PDB file of C-alpha atoms in Angstrom:
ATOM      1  CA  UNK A   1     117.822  32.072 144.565  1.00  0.00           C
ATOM      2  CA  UNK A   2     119.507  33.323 141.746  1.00  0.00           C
ATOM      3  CA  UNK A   3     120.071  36.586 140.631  1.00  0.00           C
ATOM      4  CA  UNK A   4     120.845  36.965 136.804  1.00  0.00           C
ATOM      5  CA  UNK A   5     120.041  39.932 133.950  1.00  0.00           C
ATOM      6  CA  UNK A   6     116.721  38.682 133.394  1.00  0.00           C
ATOM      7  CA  UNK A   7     115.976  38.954 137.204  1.00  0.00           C
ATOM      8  CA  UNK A   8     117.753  42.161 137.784  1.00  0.00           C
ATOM      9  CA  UNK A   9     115.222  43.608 135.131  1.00  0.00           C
ATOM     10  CA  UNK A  10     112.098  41.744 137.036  1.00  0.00           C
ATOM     11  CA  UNK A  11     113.481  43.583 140.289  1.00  0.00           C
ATOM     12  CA  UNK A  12     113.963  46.681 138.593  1.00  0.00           C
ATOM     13  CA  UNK A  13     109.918  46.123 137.318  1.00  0.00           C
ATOM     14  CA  UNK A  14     108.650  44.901 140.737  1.00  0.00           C
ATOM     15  CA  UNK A  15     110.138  47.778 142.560  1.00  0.00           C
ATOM     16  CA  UNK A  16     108.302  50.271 140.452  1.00  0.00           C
ATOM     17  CA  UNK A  17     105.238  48.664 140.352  1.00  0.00           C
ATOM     18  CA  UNK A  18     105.503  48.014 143.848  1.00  0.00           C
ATOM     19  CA  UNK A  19     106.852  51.504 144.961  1.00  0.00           C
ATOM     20  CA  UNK A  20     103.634  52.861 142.907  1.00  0.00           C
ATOM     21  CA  UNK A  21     101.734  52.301 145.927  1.00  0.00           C
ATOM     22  CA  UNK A  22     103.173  53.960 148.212  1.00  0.00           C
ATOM     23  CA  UNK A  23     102.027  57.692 146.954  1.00  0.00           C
ATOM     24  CA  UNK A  24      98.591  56.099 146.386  1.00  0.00           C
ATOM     25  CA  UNK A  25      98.538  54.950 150.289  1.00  0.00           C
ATOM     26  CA  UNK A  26      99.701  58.133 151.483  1.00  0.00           C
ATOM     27  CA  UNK A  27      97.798  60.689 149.991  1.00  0.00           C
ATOM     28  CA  UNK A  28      95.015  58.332 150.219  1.00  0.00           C
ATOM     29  CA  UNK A  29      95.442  58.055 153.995  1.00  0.00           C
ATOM     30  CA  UNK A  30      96.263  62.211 154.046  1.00  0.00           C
ATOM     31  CA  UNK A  31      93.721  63.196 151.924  1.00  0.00           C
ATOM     32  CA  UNK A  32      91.006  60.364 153.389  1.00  0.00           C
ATOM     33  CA  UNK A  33      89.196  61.282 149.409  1.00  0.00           C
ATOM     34  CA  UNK A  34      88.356  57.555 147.703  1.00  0.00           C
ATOM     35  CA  UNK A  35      85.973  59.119 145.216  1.00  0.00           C
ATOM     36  CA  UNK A  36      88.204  58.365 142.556  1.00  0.00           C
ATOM     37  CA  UNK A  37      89.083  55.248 143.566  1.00  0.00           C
ATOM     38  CA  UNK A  38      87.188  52.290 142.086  1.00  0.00           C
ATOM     39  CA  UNK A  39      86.022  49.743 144.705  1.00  0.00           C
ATOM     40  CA  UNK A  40      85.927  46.598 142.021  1.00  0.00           C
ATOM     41  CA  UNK A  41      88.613  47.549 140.668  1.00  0.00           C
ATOM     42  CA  UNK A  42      90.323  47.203 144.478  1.00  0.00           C
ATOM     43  CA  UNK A  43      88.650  43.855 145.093  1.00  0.00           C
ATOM     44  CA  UNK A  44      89.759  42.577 141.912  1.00  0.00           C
ATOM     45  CA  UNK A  45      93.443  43.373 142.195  1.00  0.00           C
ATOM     46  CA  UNK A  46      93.574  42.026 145.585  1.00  0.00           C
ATOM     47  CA  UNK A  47      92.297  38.519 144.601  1.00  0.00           C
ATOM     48  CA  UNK A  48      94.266  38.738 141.500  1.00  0.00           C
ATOM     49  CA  UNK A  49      97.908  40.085 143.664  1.00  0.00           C
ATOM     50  CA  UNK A  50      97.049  37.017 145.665  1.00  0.00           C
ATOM     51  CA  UNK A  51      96.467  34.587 142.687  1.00  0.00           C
ATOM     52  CA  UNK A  52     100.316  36.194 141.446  1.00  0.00           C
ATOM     53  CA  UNK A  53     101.792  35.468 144.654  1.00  0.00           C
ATOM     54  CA  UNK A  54     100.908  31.769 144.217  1.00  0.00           C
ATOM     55  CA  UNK A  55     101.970  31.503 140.550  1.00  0.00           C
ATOM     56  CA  UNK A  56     105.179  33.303 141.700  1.00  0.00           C
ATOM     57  CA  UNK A  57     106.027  30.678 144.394  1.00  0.00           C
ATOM     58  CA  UNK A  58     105.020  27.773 141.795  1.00  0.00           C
ATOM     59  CA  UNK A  59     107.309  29.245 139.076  1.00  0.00           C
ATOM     60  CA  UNK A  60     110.048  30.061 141.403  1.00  0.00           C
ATOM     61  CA  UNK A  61     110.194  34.065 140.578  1.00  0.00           C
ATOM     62  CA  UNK A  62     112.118  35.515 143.100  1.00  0.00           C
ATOM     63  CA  UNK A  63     110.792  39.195 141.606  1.00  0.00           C
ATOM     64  CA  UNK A  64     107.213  38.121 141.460  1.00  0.00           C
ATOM     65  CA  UNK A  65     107.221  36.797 144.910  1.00  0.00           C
ATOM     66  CA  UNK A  66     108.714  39.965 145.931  1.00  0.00           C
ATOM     67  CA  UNK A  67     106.644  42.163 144.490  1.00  0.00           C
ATOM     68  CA  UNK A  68     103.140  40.933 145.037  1.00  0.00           C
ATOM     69  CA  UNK A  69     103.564  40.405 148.268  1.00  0.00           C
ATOM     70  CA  UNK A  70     104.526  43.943 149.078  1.00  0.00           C
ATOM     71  CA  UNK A  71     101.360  45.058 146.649  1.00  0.00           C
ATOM     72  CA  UNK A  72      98.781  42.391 148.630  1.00  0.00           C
ATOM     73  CA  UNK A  73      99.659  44.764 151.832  1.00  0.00           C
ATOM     74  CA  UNK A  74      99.247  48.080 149.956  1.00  0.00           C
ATOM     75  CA  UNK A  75      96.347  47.194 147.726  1.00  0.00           C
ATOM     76  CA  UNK A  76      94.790  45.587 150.884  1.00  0.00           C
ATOM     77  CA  UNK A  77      95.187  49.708 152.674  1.00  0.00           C
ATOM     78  CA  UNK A  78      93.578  51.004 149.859  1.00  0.00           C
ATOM     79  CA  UNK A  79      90.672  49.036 150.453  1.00  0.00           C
ATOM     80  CA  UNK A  80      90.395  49.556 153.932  1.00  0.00           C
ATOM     81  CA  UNK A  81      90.426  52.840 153.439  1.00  0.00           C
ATOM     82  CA  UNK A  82      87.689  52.994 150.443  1.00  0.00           C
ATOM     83  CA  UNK A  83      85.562  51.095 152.704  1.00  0.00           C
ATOM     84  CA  UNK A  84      86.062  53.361 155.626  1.00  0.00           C
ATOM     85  CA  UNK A  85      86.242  56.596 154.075  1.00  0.00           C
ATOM     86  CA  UNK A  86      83.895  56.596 150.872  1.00  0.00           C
ATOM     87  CA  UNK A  87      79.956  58.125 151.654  1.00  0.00           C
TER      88      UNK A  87
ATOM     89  CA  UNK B   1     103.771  27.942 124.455  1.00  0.00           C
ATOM     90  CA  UNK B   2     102.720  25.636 126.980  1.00  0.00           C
ATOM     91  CA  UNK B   3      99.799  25.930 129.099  1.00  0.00           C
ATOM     92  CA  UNK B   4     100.154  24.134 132.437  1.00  0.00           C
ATOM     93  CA  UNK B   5      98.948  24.120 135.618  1.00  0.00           C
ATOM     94  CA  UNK B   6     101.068  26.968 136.734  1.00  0.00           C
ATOM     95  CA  UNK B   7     100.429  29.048 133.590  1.00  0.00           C
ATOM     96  CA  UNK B   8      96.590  28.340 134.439  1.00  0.00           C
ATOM     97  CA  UNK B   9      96.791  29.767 137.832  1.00  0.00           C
ATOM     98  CA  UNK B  10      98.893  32.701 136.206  1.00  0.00           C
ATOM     99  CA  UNK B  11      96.495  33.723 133.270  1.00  0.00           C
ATOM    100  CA  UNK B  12      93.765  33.658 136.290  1.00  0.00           C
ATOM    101  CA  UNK B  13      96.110  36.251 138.194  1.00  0.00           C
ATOM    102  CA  UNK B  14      96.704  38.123 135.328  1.00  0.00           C
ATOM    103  CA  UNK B  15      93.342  38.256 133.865  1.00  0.00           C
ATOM    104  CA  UNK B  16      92.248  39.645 137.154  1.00  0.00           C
ATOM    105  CA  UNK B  17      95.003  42.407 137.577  1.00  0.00           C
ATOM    106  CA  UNK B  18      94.018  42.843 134.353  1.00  0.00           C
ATOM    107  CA  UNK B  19      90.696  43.192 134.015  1.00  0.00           C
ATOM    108  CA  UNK B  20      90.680  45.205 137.674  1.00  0.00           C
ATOM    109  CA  UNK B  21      91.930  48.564 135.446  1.00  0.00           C
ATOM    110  CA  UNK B  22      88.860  48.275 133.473  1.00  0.00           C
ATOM    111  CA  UNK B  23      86.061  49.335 136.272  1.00  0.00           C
ATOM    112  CA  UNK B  24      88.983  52.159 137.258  1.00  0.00           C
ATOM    113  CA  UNK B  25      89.238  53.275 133.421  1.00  0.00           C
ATOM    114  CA  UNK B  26      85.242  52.945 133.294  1.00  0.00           C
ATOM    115  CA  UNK B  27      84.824  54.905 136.282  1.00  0.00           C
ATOM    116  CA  UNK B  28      87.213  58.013 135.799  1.00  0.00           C
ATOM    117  CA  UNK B  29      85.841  58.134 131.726  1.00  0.00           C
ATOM    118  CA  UNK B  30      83.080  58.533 133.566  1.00  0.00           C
ATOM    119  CA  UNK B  31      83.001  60.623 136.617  1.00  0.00           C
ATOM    120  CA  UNK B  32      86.128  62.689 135.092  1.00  0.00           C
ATOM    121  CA  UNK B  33      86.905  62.528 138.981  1.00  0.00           C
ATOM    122  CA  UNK B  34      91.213  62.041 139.164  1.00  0.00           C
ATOM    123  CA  UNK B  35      90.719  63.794 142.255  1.00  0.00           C
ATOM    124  CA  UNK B  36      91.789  60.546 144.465  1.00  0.00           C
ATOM    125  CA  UNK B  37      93.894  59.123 141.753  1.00  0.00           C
ATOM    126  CA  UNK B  38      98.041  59.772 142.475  1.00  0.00           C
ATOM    127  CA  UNK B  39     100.046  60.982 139.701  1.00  0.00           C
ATOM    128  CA  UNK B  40     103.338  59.512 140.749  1.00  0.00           C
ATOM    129  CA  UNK B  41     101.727  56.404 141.308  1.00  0.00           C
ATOM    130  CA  UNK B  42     100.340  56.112 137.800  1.00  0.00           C
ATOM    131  CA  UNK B  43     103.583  57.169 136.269  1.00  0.00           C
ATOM    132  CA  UNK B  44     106.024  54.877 138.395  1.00  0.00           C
ATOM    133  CA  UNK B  45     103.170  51.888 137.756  1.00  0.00           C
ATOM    134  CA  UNK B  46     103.399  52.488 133.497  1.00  0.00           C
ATOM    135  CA  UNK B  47     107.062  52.159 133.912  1.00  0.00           C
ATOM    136  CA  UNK B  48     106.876  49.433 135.951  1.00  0.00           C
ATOM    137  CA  UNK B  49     104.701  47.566 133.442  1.00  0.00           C
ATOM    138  CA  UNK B  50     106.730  48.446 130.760  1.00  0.00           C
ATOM    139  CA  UNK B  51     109.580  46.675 132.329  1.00  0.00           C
ATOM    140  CA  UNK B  52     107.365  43.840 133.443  1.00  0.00           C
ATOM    141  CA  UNK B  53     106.352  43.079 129.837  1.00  0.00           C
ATOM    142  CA  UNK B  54     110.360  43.277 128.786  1.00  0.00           C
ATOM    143  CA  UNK B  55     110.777  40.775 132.413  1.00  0.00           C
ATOM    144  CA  UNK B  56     107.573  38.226 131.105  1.00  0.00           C
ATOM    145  CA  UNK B  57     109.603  38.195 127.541  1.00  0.00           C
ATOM    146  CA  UNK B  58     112.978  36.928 128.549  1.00  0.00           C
ATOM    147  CA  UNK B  59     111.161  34.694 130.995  1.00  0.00           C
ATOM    148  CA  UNK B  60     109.086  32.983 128.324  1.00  0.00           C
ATOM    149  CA  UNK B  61     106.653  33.682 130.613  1.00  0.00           C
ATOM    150  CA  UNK B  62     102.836  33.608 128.610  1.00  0.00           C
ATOM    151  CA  UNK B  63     100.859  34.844 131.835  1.00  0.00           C
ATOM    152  CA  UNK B  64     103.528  38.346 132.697  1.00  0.00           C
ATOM    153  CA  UNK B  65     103.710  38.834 128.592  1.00  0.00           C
ATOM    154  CA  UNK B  66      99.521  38.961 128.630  1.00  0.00           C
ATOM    155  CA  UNK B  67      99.064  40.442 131.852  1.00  0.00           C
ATOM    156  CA  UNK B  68     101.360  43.535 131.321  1.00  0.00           C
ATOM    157  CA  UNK B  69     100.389  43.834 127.662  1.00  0.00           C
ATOM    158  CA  UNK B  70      96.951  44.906 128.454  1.00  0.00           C
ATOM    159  CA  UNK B  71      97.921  46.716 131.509  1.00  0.00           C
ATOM    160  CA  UNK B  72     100.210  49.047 129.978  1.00  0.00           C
ATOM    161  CA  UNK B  73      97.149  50.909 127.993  1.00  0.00           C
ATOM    162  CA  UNK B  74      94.534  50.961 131.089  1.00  0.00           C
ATOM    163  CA  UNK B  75      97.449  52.919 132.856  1.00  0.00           C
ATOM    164  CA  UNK B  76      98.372  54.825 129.639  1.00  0.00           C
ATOM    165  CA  UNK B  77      94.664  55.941 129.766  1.00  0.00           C
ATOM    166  CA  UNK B  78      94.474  56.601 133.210  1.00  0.00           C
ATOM    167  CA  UNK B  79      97.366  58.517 133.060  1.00  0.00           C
ATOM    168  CA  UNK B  80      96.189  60.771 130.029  1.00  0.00           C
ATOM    169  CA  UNK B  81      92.848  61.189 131.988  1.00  0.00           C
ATOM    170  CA  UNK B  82      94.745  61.936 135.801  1.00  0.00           C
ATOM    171  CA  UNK B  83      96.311  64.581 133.198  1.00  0.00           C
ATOM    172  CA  UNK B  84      93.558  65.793 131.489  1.00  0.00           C
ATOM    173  CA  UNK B  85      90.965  66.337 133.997  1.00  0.00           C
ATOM    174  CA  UNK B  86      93.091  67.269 136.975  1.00  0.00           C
ATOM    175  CA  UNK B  87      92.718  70.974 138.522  1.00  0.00           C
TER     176      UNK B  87
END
């Protein structure tokens, strides 16, 4: 694994994009209010974070690797707790 | 540009991370409910894609370039709507 400018930037980009979850999760899980919160729009990312993870591995991207597999655990909270919480 | 395999399974990723924002966008035009939505996750997730799109450039990379392109307006909306309609 090699870690040049180009995949200091993708780090840089996974981290935030990854880190965006995290205040989604919690005041999801504090708040227990999906209304907002599309349920397609859940399902969809989840298949797609997945799809990502596998194009990561095959093109050797140490930052997409990294960050959709942190965002197939958050995005797969999110929709445990849309499918738990919404009426 | 050359569309292999790999780029296949990546345009599949990103077209559904992609297309995943559009139900959300749909949804809050909508309902004008940002109730659930977190604002710190929206803004750390546009600057994330931001940098993902700079990331998908220096990579060559056809499936991060499209992915992120289209991204970074369903979270510029979202954004402008978690703004707009909040209380």
């Amino acid at each position: 694994m090699i870690l040049n400018a180009n995949e200091v930037i993708g780090f840089v980009a996974a981290l935030l994009t990854t880190i965006a979850f995290l205040p989604q999760v919690y005041k999801t899980w504090k708040t227990k209010d999906v209304s907002s919160l599309s349920l397609p729009m859940l399902s969809m990312f989840f298949i797609g974070v997945i799809l990502w993870l596998i194009y990561g591995t095959l093109k050797q991207s140490p930052a997409i690797i990294f960050a959709n597999g942190t965002t197939v655990i958050s995005t797969l909270l999110l929709l445990y707790f849309k499918l738990k919480y919404q009426k």
